[in-house]
Amino acid sequence: MAARERVAVLDDAAVARALLPRTSVVTEREESPGVFVSTDGPTSSYRRVVTVGDAEADGRRRVTQRVDIQPAIPYWGWFFGPPLVNHLAKIGGPDDKVPMWFPPDHMDERATATLSRLGVMAFVLGYGATLLTQSITFIAGEFGADKGAQGLALASVRVDILLALPLTLWADRHGRRRLLVGGTIAACVLTALGALAPSLWLLTGAQVLARAVINASIITIAVMVAEEMPSGARAWSTSLMSVAGFFGGGICVMLLPVADLSDRSWRILFVVPLLLLPLAVRAARGLTETQRFVAHVENRTERVRPLEVLRTHRRRFLLLAASASLLSVFATPASQFLNEFLRTERGFSGAQITLFLTVTSIPGGIGIVVGGWLAEKGRRLVGATATFVGVGATVMMFISSGAGLYAWSTLASIIGAAAVPALGVYGAELFPTEARSAANGGISFASRIGSVVGLVFAGELGDRIGLPRAFAYLAIGPLILTVLILVAYPETAHRELEDLNPEDTALPPTG
């Protein structure tokens, strides 16, 4: 419980405003004169007491306000709690402006706590999802693999989606929570098996299994966010999940100097998920099934047939599947060959790669959060602009060196990251509950196809003409996507899922 007391000398109009129930970040109810409690908001306990003193010589009054708050933010309260408490402690009016770091829609206790716990799962999964990408150049050093072999290994591991697809279908039939919890636990264990691999190809096989459950679990997080968050906070919440995954991947980046200690020390990085497993299990205990899935099950009258449902949403599915493929044909190889490019074409050591990725990638977290906030005002313009500028800056990075390399990479990180929440939320928004996970699994499959094409192309062509020119050719895909976003994507900001998918069961009213 946090307590804050503020004192201000106010005129009569400001005093009157301070004595009204708030309606912005929290919705208050006046319990007694000058005493307010929350009926809706991101807190598990909230009480505001306003005391007004006698008039001073100039007619103004001394107002003392005490706020006792318990933010409903498990695990992340150390980061988000203080700014929330300080904002709510300010003396102001009932409809004071919502801060930019908070979504432009009400987040109640359940939504806030659920988002926090999903963030922990995203953090753990983010490490596993990033691991092979970051360590492949060091793994290749032990096994003597050239760029072509690395590209083939990275492309081969993309068949994980063939195993992830049945898992997403299972989630549409049996529930989101069960898939997410079981998948995260399995991901940690299967990733650790890679530490025992005697060859690049056996490591690739272990990663196929691990990444299958990782990707199915990440898809499930996106679905749970869409189903649990209010309509004006879905993109913003998606951005926070991306940041949480980014932090998990950041742990992997920070450990890269360990992989550079010897030819075999990269194996240590594959054991780390076992250390993160207790955190994931603890967070999972507080997760519940999504309200929309529960409502769907309670009103279901026949066996779930996700693939049949998708046929009635064929146009939406093909649009998003094509988009995912066009983006991945560039984004995946650009990400996965970056360390190889830095090590072999720019002469970076493991420590220098870590420094570069840290300096240039951390600002991407800002781009993700700002992109999520802007996307709540409109998805399409944010998504198209971020894609176009981000891809262009990435191409410039690969043809630069010295300070230009850092500058272009940072710009690509900030601007390009804004596309993640703006576009990522569409997959869950445009499909009904009965097929939401399956649809996103299919979109991920299309993304893998683009990834495989891009990885093989970049690997083979990179050995012949160099990675910079290879990525200039691959950038054609995202440029086509930019046009698609502007001319074919619907606007979904502030629209309920039941509005976008009329066949869904409406949630019962709350309160």
Coordinates of C-alpha atoms in Angstrom, one line a residue:
M1 CA 0.0 0.0 0.0
A2 CA 1.4 3.4 -1.0
A3 CA 0.3 6.6 0.6
R4 CA 0.8 10.1 -0.7
E5 CA -0.3 13.5 0.7
R6 CA -0.4 16.7 -1.3
V7 CA -1.2 20.2 -0.1
A8 CA -2.3 23.1 -2.3
V9 CA -3.9 26.6 -1.9
L10 CA -6.8 26.8 -4.4
D11 CA -9.6 29.1 -5.4
D12 CA -13.2 28.1 -5.0
A13 CA -13.5 26.7 -8.5
A14 CA -10.5 24.5 -8.1
V15 CA -11.6 23.4 -4.7
A16 CA -15.0 22.4 -6.1
R17 CA -13.3 20.3 -8.8
A18 CA -11.1 18.6 -6.3
L19 CA -14.2 17.5 -4.4
L20 CA -15.8 15.8 -7.4
P21 CA -15.4 12.0 -8.1
R22 CA -12.8 11.2 -10.6
T23 CA -13.6 9.6 -14.0
S24 CA -10.3 9.3 -15.8
V25 CA -7.7 6.8 -14.7
V26 CA -10.0 5.6 -11.9
T27 CA -13.7 5.9 -11.5
E28 CA -14.5 7.1 -8.0
R29 CA -17.6 7.0 -5.8
E30 CA -18.1 9.4 -2.9
E31 CA -18.3 7.3 0.2
S32 CA -18.8 10.3 2.5
P33 CA -18.2 14.1 2.1
G34 CA -14.6 14.5 0.9
V35 CA -13.9 10.7 1.0
F36 CA -13.7 8.8 -2.3
V37 CA -13.2 5.1 -3.2
S38 CA -12.6 3.5 -6.5
T39 CA -15.3 1.6 -8.4
D40 CA -13.2 1.0 -11.5
G41 CA -9.5 1.3 -12.1
P42 CA -6.1 -0.3 -12.1
T43 CA -6.0 -0.7 -8.3
S44 CA -6.9 -3.4 -5.8
S45 CA -7.3 -0.8 -3.0
Y46 CA -7.9 2.9 -3.3
R47 CA -9.1 5.7 -1.0
R48 CA -8.8 9.5 -1.5
V49 CA -9.6 11.9 1.4
V50 CA -9.8 15.6 0.7
T51 CA -9.8 18.1 3.6
V52 CA -10.6 21.8 2.9
G53 CA -9.3 24.4 5.4
D54 CA -10.7 27.8 6.2
A55 CA -10.4 30.7 3.7
E56 CA -7.2 32.6 3.7
A57 CA -6.8 36.4 3.4
D58 CA -7.0 36.3 -0.4
G59 CA -10.1 34.1 -0.4
R60 CA -8.4 30.9 -1.4
R61 CA -8.4 27.7 0.7
R62 CA -5.8 25.3 1.8
V63 CA -6.6 21.8 0.5
T64 CA -5.0 18.7 1.9
Q65 CA -5.4 15.5 -0.1
R66 CA -4.3 12.0 1.0
V67 CA -4.4 9.0 -1.3
D68 CA -3.9 5.4 -0.2
I69 CA -3.4 3.2 -3.2
Q70 CA -2.5 -0.5 -3.9
P71 CA -1.8 -0.8 -7.6
A72 CA -3.1 -4.0 -9.1
I73 CA 0.2 -4.6 -10.9
P74 CA 1.9 -7.8 -9.7
Y75 CA 5.5 -8.3 -10.7
W76 CA 5.9 -5.0 -12.6
G77 CA 4.7 -2.7 -9.7
W78 CA 8.3 -1.6 -9.1
F79 CA 8.3 0.0 -12.5
F80 CA 4.7 1.1 -13.2
G81 CA 3.5 1.6 -9.6
P82 CA 5.3 4.8 -8.7
P83 CA 4.2 6.8 -11.7
L84 CA 0.6 5.6 -11.3
V85 CA 0.6 6.5 -7.6
N86 CA 2.1 9.9 -8.2
H87 CA -0.4 10.7 -10.9
L88 CA -3.4 9.7 -8.7
A89 CA -1.9 11.7 -5.8
K90 CA -2.1 15.0 -7.7
I91 CA -4.8 17.4 -6.7
G92 CA -7.0 18.0 -9.7
G93 CA -10.4 17.7 -11.3
P94 CA -12.6 14.7 -12.1
D95 CA -11.6 14.5 -15.7
D96 CA -7.9 15.4 -15.7
K97 CA -6.0 14.3 -18.8
V98 CA -4.9 10.7 -18.9
P99 CA -1.1 10.5 -19.0
M100 CA 0.5 9.4 -22.2
W101 CA 1.9 6.3 -20.6
F102 CA -1.6 5.1 -19.7
P103 CA -4.1 3.8 -22.3
P104 CA -7.0 6.1 -23.3
D105 CA -9.5 3.6 -21.9
H106 CA -10.4 2.4 -18.4
M107 CA -8.3 -0.5 -17.2
D108 CA -10.0 -2.3 -14.3
E109 CA -8.3 -4.4 -11.6
R110 CA -8.8 -7.7 -13.5
A111 CA -7.4 -6.3 -16.8
T112 CA -4.4 -4.7 -15.1
A113 CA -3.5 -7.8 -13.1
T114 CA -4.0 -10.1 -16.1
L115 CA -1.8 -7.9 -18.3
S116 CA 0.9 -7.9 -15.7
R117 CA 1.0 -11.7 -15.4
L118 CA 0.9 -12.1 -19.2
G119 CA 3.9 -9.8 -19.3
V120 CA 5.9 -12.2 -17.1
M121 CA 5.0 -15.0 -19.5
A122 CA 6.0 -12.9 -22.5
F123 CA 9.3 -12.0 -20.8
V124 CA 10.2 -15.7 -20.3
L125 CA 9.1 -16.6 -23.8
G126 CA 10.9 -13.7 -25.3
Y127 CA 14.2 -15.1 -24.1
G128 CA 13.6 -18.4 -25.8
A129 CA 12.3 -16.8 -29.0
T130 CA 15.5 -14.7 -29.3
L131 CA 18.1 -17.2 -28.2
L132 CA 18.9 -19.0 -31.5
T133 CA 18.9 -15.7 -33.4
Q134 CA 21.4 -14.1 -31.1
S135 CA 23.7 -17.1 -30.6
I136 CA 23.8 -18.7 -34.1
T137 CA 27.0 -17.0 -35.0
F138 CA 28.7 -18.4 -31.9
I139 CA 27.2 -21.8 -32.4
A140 CA 28.5 -21.7 -36.0
G141 CA 32.0 -21.1 -34.6
E142 CA 32.0 -24.4 -32.7
F143 CA 30.5 -26.4 -35.6
G144 CA 32.3 -24.7 -38.4
A145 CA 29.1 -23.6 -40.2
D146 CA 29.3 -20.9 -42.9
K147 CA 26.6 -18.3 -43.7
G148 CA 24.8 -20.8 -46.0
A149 CA 24.6 -23.4 -43.3
Q150 CA 23.5 -20.8 -40.8
G151 CA 20.8 -19.6 -43.1
L152 CA 19.6 -23.2 -43.8
A153 CA 19.5 -24.0 -40.0
L154 CA 17.6 -20.8 -39.3
A155 CA 15.2 -21.6 -42.2
S156 CA 14.8 -25.2 -41.1
V157 CA 13.8 -24.3 -37.6
R158 CA 10.9 -22.4 -39.1
V159 CA 9.1 -25.7 -39.6
D160 CA 8.2 -25.3 -35.9
I161 CA 5.0 -23.7 -37.0
L162 CA 3.8 -27.1 -38.3
L163 CA 3.8 -28.3 -34.7
A164 CA 2.5 -25.0 -33.4
L165 CA -0.6 -25.0 -35.6
P166 CA -2.3 -28.0 -33.9
L167 CA -1.6 -26.3 -30.6
T168 CA -3.4 -23.2 -31.6
L169 CA -6.4 -25.3 -32.8
W170 CA -6.3 -27.0 -29.4
A171 CA -6.5 -23.6 -27.7
D172 CA -9.7 -22.7 -29.6
R173 CA -11.3 -25.9 -28.3
H174 CA -9.9 -26.2 -24.8
G175 CA -8.9 -22.8 -23.6
R176 CA -6.2 -20.2 -23.7
R177 CA -4.8 -20.5 -20.2
R178 CA -4.1 -24.2 -20.4
L179 CA -2.1 -23.8 -23.6
L180 CA -0.1 -20.8 -22.3
V181 CA 0.8 -22.3 -19.0
G182 CA 1.7 -25.7 -20.3
G183 CA 3.5 -24.3 -23.3
T184 CA 5.7 -21.9 -21.3
I185 CA 6.8 -24.7 -19.0
A186 CA 7.5 -27.0 -21.9
A187 CA 9.4 -24.2 -23.7
C188 CA 11.8 -23.7 -20.8
V189 CA 12.6 -27.5 -20.6
L190 CA 12.9 -28.0 -24.4
T191 CA 15.1 -25.0 -24.8
A192 CA 17.5 -26.3 -22.2
L193 CA 17.9 -29.5 -24.2
G194 CA 19.8 -27.5 -26.8
A195 CA 22.7 -27.2 -24.4
L196 CA 23.4 -30.9 -24.9
A197 CA 23.3 -30.9 -28.8
P198 CA 26.5 -32.5 -30.4
S199 CA 25.9 -30.9 -33.8
L200 CA 24.2 -27.9 -35.4
W201 CA 21.5 -30.1 -36.9
L202 CA 20.6 -31.8 -33.7
L203 CA 20.4 -28.4 -32.1
T204 CA 18.1 -27.3 -34.9
G205 CA 15.9 -30.3 -34.1
A206 CA 15.7 -29.4 -30.5
Q207 CA 14.9 -25.8 -31.3
V208 CA 12.1 -26.9 -33.6
L209 CA 10.3 -28.5 -30.6
A210 CA 11.1 -25.6 -28.3
R211 CA 10.1 -22.9 -30.7
A212 CA 6.8 -24.7 -31.6
V213 CA 5.5 -24.3 -28.0
I214 CA 7.1 -20.9 -27.7
N215 CA 5.3 -19.6 -30.8
A216 CA 2.0 -21.2 -29.9
S217 CA 2.3 -19.6 -26.4
I218 CA 3.1 -16.2 -27.9
I219 CA 0.1 -16.4 -30.2
T220 CA -2.0 -17.3 -27.1
I221 CA -0.8 -14.2 -25.3
A222 CA -1.8 -12.0 -28.2
V223 CA -5.3 -13.6 -28.2
M224 CA -5.7 -13.3 -24.4
V225 CA -4.7 -9.6 -24.5
A226 CA -7.3 -9.0 -27.2
E227 CA -10.0 -10.9 -25.3
E228 CA -9.4 -9.4 -21.9
M229 CA -8.4 -5.8 -22.5
P230 CA -10.9 -2.9 -23.2
S231 CA -11.4 -1.8 -26.8
G232 CA -9.3 1.4 -26.3
A233 CA -6.4 -0.4 -24.8
R234 CA -5.7 -3.5 -27.0
A235 CA -2.9 -2.0 -29.1
W236 CA -1.4 -0.3 -26.1
S237 CA -1.5 -3.6 -24.2
T238 CA 0.0 -5.4 -27.1
S239 CA 2.9 -2.9 -27.1
L240 CA 3.6 -3.7 -23.4
M241 CA 3.7 -7.5 -24.2
S242 CA 6.2 -6.7 -27.0
V243 CA 8.3 -4.7 -24.5
A244 CA 8.2 -7.5 -22.0
G245 CA 9.3 -10.0 -24.7
F246 CA 12.0 -7.4 -25.7
F247 CA 13.3 -7.4 -22.1
G248 CA 13.5 -11.2 -22.2
G249 CA 15.4 -11.0 -25.4
G250 CA 17.6 -8.3 -23.8
I251 CA 18.7 -10.8 -21.2
C252 CA 19.9 -13.0 -24.0
V253 CA 21.8 -10.1 -25.5
M254 CA 23.4 -9.2 -22.2
L255 CA 24.7 -12.7 -21.9
L256 CA 26.4 -12.8 -25.3
P257 CA 29.8 -12.1 -23.8
V258 CA 29.5 -15.4 -22.1
A259 CA 29.0 -17.1 -25.4
D260 CA 32.2 -15.5 -26.6
L261 CA 34.3 -17.0 -23.8
S262 CA 35.0 -20.2 -25.7
D263 CA 33.8 -22.3 -28.6
R264 CA 31.4 -24.2 -26.3
S265 CA 30.3 -21.5 -23.8
W266 CA 27.2 -20.6 -25.9
R267 CA 25.6 -23.7 -24.3
I268 CA 25.3 -21.8 -21.0
L269 CA 22.7 -19.5 -22.6
F270 CA 20.5 -22.5 -23.3
V271 CA 20.3 -23.4 -19.6
V272 CA 19.0 -20.0 -18.5
P273 CA 15.3 -20.7 -19.2
L274 CA 15.4 -23.3 -16.4
L275 CA 16.2 -20.4 -14.1
L276 CA 13.2 -18.4 -15.4
L277 CA 10.8 -21.3 -15.0
P278 CA 9.8 -20.7 -11.3
L279 CA 8.9 -17.1 -12.2
A280 CA 6.6 -18.3 -15.0
V281 CA 5.0 -20.9 -12.8
R282 CA 4.3 -18.4 -10.1
A283 CA 2.7 -15.9 -12.5
A284 CA 0.6 -18.6 -14.1
R285 CA -1.1 -19.3 -10.8
G286 CA -2.9 -16.0 -10.9
L287 CA -4.1 -16.3 -14.5
T288 CA -7.7 -17.2 -15.3
E289 CA -9.4 -18.1 -18.5
T290 CA -10.5 -15.2 -20.7
Q291 CA -14.0 -13.9 -20.2
R292 CA -14.7 -14.1 -23.9
F293 CA -13.7 -17.7 -24.2
V294 CA -15.7 -18.6 -21.1
A295 CA -18.8 -16.9 -22.6
H296 CA -18.2 -18.7 -25.9
V297 CA -18.0 -22.1 -24.2
E298 CA -21.1 -21.4 -22.2
N299 CA -23.1 -20.6 -25.3
R300 CA -21.6 -23.2 -27.6
T301 CA -24.1 -25.6 -29.0
E302 CA -22.0 -27.7 -31.3
R303 CA -18.4 -28.9 -31.7
V304 CA -15.8 -26.2 -32.4
R305 CA -14.7 -26.2 -36.1
P306 CA -12.1 -23.3 -36.3
L307 CA -11.1 -24.1 -39.9
E308 CA -14.7 -24.0 -41.1
V309 CA -15.2 -20.7 -39.3
L310 CA -12.1 -19.3 -41.0
R311 CA -13.6 -20.0 -44.5
T312 CA -16.2 -17.3 -43.8
H313 CA -13.4 -14.9 -43.0
R314 CA -11.3 -15.9 -46.0
R315 CA -10.6 -12.3 -47.2
R316 CA -9.4 -11.1 -43.8
F317 CA -7.2 -14.2 -43.4
L318 CA -5.6 -13.9 -46.8
L319 CA -4.9 -10.2 -46.2
L320 CA -3.1 -10.7 -42.9
A321 CA -1.3 -13.9 -44.1
A322 CA 0.1 -12.1 -47.1
S323 CA 1.1 -9.2 -45.0
A324 CA 2.9 -11.4 -42.5
S325 CA 4.8 -13.1 -45.3
L326 CA 5.8 -9.8 -47.0
L327 CA 7.1 -8.4 -43.7
S328 CA 8.9 -11.5 -42.6
V329 CA 10.8 -12.0 -45.9
F330 CA 12.8 -8.9 -44.8
A331 CA 12.5 -8.6 -41.1
T332 CA 13.5 -12.2 -40.1
P333 CA 16.8 -12.4 -42.0
A334 CA 17.6 -8.8 -41.1
S335 CA 17.3 -9.7 -37.5
Q336 CA 18.9 -13.1 -37.6
F337 CA 21.9 -12.2 -39.8
L338 CA 22.7 -9.0 -37.9
N339 CA 25.1 -10.6 -35.5
E340 CA 26.8 -12.4 -38.3
F341 CA 27.1 -9.1 -40.3
L342 CA 28.5 -7.3 -37.3
R343 CA 31.0 -10.1 -36.5
T344 CA 32.3 -10.9 -40.0
E345 CA 31.7 -7.7 -42.1
R346 CA 32.3 -5.1 -39.4
G347 CA 34.7 -7.0 -37.2
F348 CA 32.7 -6.8 -33.9
S349 CA 33.6 -9.0 -31.0
G350 CA 30.9 -10.6 -28.8
A351 CA 31.2 -7.7 -26.3
Q352 CA 31.0 -5.1 -29.1
I353 CA 27.9 -6.8 -30.5
T354 CA 26.3 -6.7 -27.0
L355 CA 27.1 -3.0 -26.7
F356 CA 25.7 -2.3 -30.2
L357 CA 22.5 -4.2 -29.7
T358 CA 22.0 -2.6 -26.3
V359 CA 22.6 0.9 -27.4
T360 CA 20.5 0.7 -30.5
S361 CA 17.8 -1.7 -29.4
I362 CA 16.7 -0.2 -26.1
P363 CA 15.2 2.9 -27.8
G364 CA 13.0 0.4 -29.7
G365 CA 11.1 0.0 -26.4
I366 CA 10.1 3.6 -26.6
G367 CA 8.9 3.1 -30.2
I368 CA 6.8 0.2 -29.2
V369 CA 5.1 2.0 -26.4
V370 CA 4.5 5.2 -28.3
G371 CA 3.4 3.2 -31.3
G372 CA 0.8 1.4 -29.1
W373 CA -0.5 4.7 -27.7
L374 CA -0.7 6.2 -31.2
A375 CA -2.4 3.1 -32.6
E376 CA -5.3 3.6 -30.1
K377 CA -6.1 6.7 -32.2
G378 CA -5.8 4.8 -35.5
R379 CA -3.9 1.7 -36.6
R380 CA -3.4 2.1 -40.3
L381 CA -1.3 5.3 -40.6
V382 CA 0.9 4.3 -37.7
G383 CA 1.5 0.8 -39.2
A384 CA 2.2 2.0 -42.7
T385 CA 4.5 4.8 -41.7
A386 CA 6.5 2.7 -39.2
T387 CA 6.9 -0.1 -41.7
F388 CA 8.1 2.2 -44.5
V389 CA 10.6 4.2 -42.4
G390 CA 11.7 1.3 -40.3
V391 CA 12.6 -0.9 -43.3
G392 CA 14.3 2.0 -45.1
A393 CA 16.5 2.8 -42.0
T394 CA 17.4 -0.9 -41.7
V395 CA 18.7 -1.1 -45.3
M396 CA 20.7 2.1 -44.6
M397 CA 22.2 0.4 -41.5
F398 CA 23.5 -2.5 -43.5
I399 CA 25.3 -0.2 -46.0
S400 CA 26.8 2.0 -43.2
S401 CA 29.7 1.8 -40.9
G402 CA 31.0 3.7 -37.9
A403 CA 28.6 6.3 -36.4
G404 CA 26.2 5.9 -39.3
L405 CA 25.7 2.2 -38.4
Y406 CA 24.6 3.1 -34.9
A407 CA 22.4 6.0 -36.0
W408 CA 20.5 4.1 -38.7
S409 CA 20.1 1.1 -36.4
T410 CA 18.7 3.3 -33.6
L411 CA 16.2 5.0 -36.0
A412 CA 15.1 1.6 -37.4
S413 CA 14.6 0.4 -33.9
I414 CA 12.5 3.3 -32.7
I415 CA 10.3 3.8 -35.8
G416 CA 10.1 0.2 -37.0
A417 CA 9.1 -0.9 -33.5
A418 CA 6.0 1.3 -33.6
A419 CA 4.6 -1.1 -36.3
V420 CA 4.5 -4.0 -33.9
P421 CA 1.4 -3.0 -31.8
A422 CA -0.3 -1.2 -34.7
L423 CA -0.2 -4.3 -36.9
G424 CA 0.2 -7.1 -34.4
V425 CA -3.2 -6.5 -32.8
Y426 CA -5.1 -7.1 -36.1
G427 CA -4.6 -10.9 -36.0
A428 CA -6.7 -11.2 -32.8
E429 CA -9.2 -8.4 -33.6
L430 CA -10.4 -9.6 -37.0
F431 CA -11.5 -13.2 -36.1
P432 CA -14.2 -14.6 -33.8
T433 CA -13.4 -16.3 -30.5
E434 CA -14.1 -19.8 -32.0
A435 CA -11.2 -19.4 -34.5
R436 CA -9.1 -16.7 -33.1
S437 CA -6.1 -18.8 -32.1
A438 CA -6.3 -20.9 -35.3
A439 CA -6.3 -17.8 -37.4
N440 CA -3.3 -16.4 -35.7
G441 CA -1.6 -19.8 -36.1
G442 CA -2.3 -19.7 -39.8
I443 CA -1.0 -16.1 -40.1
S444 CA 2.2 -17.2 -38.3
F445 CA 2.5 -20.1 -40.8
A446 CA 2.5 -17.6 -43.6
S447 CA 5.0 -15.5 -41.7
R448 CA 7.3 -18.6 -41.5
I449 CA 7.0 -19.1 -45.3
G450 CA 8.2 -15.5 -45.8
S451 CA 11.0 -16.1 -43.2
V452 CA 12.2 -19.2 -44.9
V453 CA 12.3 -17.5 -48.3
G454 CA 14.1 -14.5 -46.8
L455 CA 16.6 -16.5 -44.8
V456 CA 17.6 -18.8 -47.7
F457 CA 17.8 -15.8 -50.1
A458 CA 19.8 -13.7 -47.7
G459 CA 22.1 -16.6 -46.7
E460 CA 22.9 -17.7 -50.3
L461 CA 23.0 -14.2 -51.8
G462 CA 24.9 -12.8 -48.9
D463 CA 27.8 -15.2 -49.6
R464 CA 27.9 -14.0 -53.2
I465 CA 27.2 -10.2 -53.2
G466 CA 27.1 -9.4 -49.5
L467 CA 24.3 -8.9 -47.0
P468 CA 23.7 -5.1 -47.7
R469 CA 22.7 -5.7 -51.3
A470 CA 20.7 -8.8 -50.4
F471 CA 18.6 -6.8 -47.9
A472 CA 18.0 -4.0 -50.4
Y473 CA 16.3 -6.6 -52.7
L474 CA 14.3 -8.1 -49.8
A475 CA 13.0 -4.7 -48.8
I476 CA 10.5 -4.9 -51.7
G477 CA 8.2 -7.1 -49.6
P478 CA 7.6 -4.6 -46.8
L479 CA 7.2 -1.8 -49.4
I480 CA 4.3 -3.7 -50.9
L481 CA 2.9 -4.2 -47.4
T482 CA 2.9 -0.5 -46.8
V483 CA 0.5 -0.1 -49.7
L484 CA -1.7 -2.9 -48.5
I485 CA -2.1 -1.4 -45.1
L486 CA -3.3 1.9 -46.5
V487 CA -5.7 0.6 -49.1
A488 CA -7.0 -2.7 -47.7
Y489 CA -6.8 -2.7 -43.9
P490 CA -9.9 -1.8 -41.8
E491 CA -9.7 0.6 -38.9
T492 CA -10.3 -1.3 -35.6
A493 CA -9.4 1.2 -32.9
H494 CA -12.0 1.6 -30.2
R495 CA -14.3 -1.1 -31.7
E496 CA -15.4 -4.0 -29.6
L497 CA -14.5 -7.5 -30.8
E498 CA -18.2 -8.3 -31.0
D499 CA -18.7 -5.3 -33.3
L500 CA -15.9 -6.6 -35.6
N501 CA -17.1 -10.2 -35.3
P502 CA -20.9 -10.1 -34.9
E503 CA -21.1 -14.0 -34.5
D504 CA -19.4 -13.8 -31.2
T505 CA -21.3 -14.0 -27.9
A506 CA -21.6 -10.6 -26.3
L507 CA -20.1 -10.3 -22.8
P508 CA -22.6 -9.9 -19.9
P509 CA -22.6 -6.3 -18.5
T510 CA -20.4 -5.6 -15.6
G511 CA -21.2 -3.7 -12.4

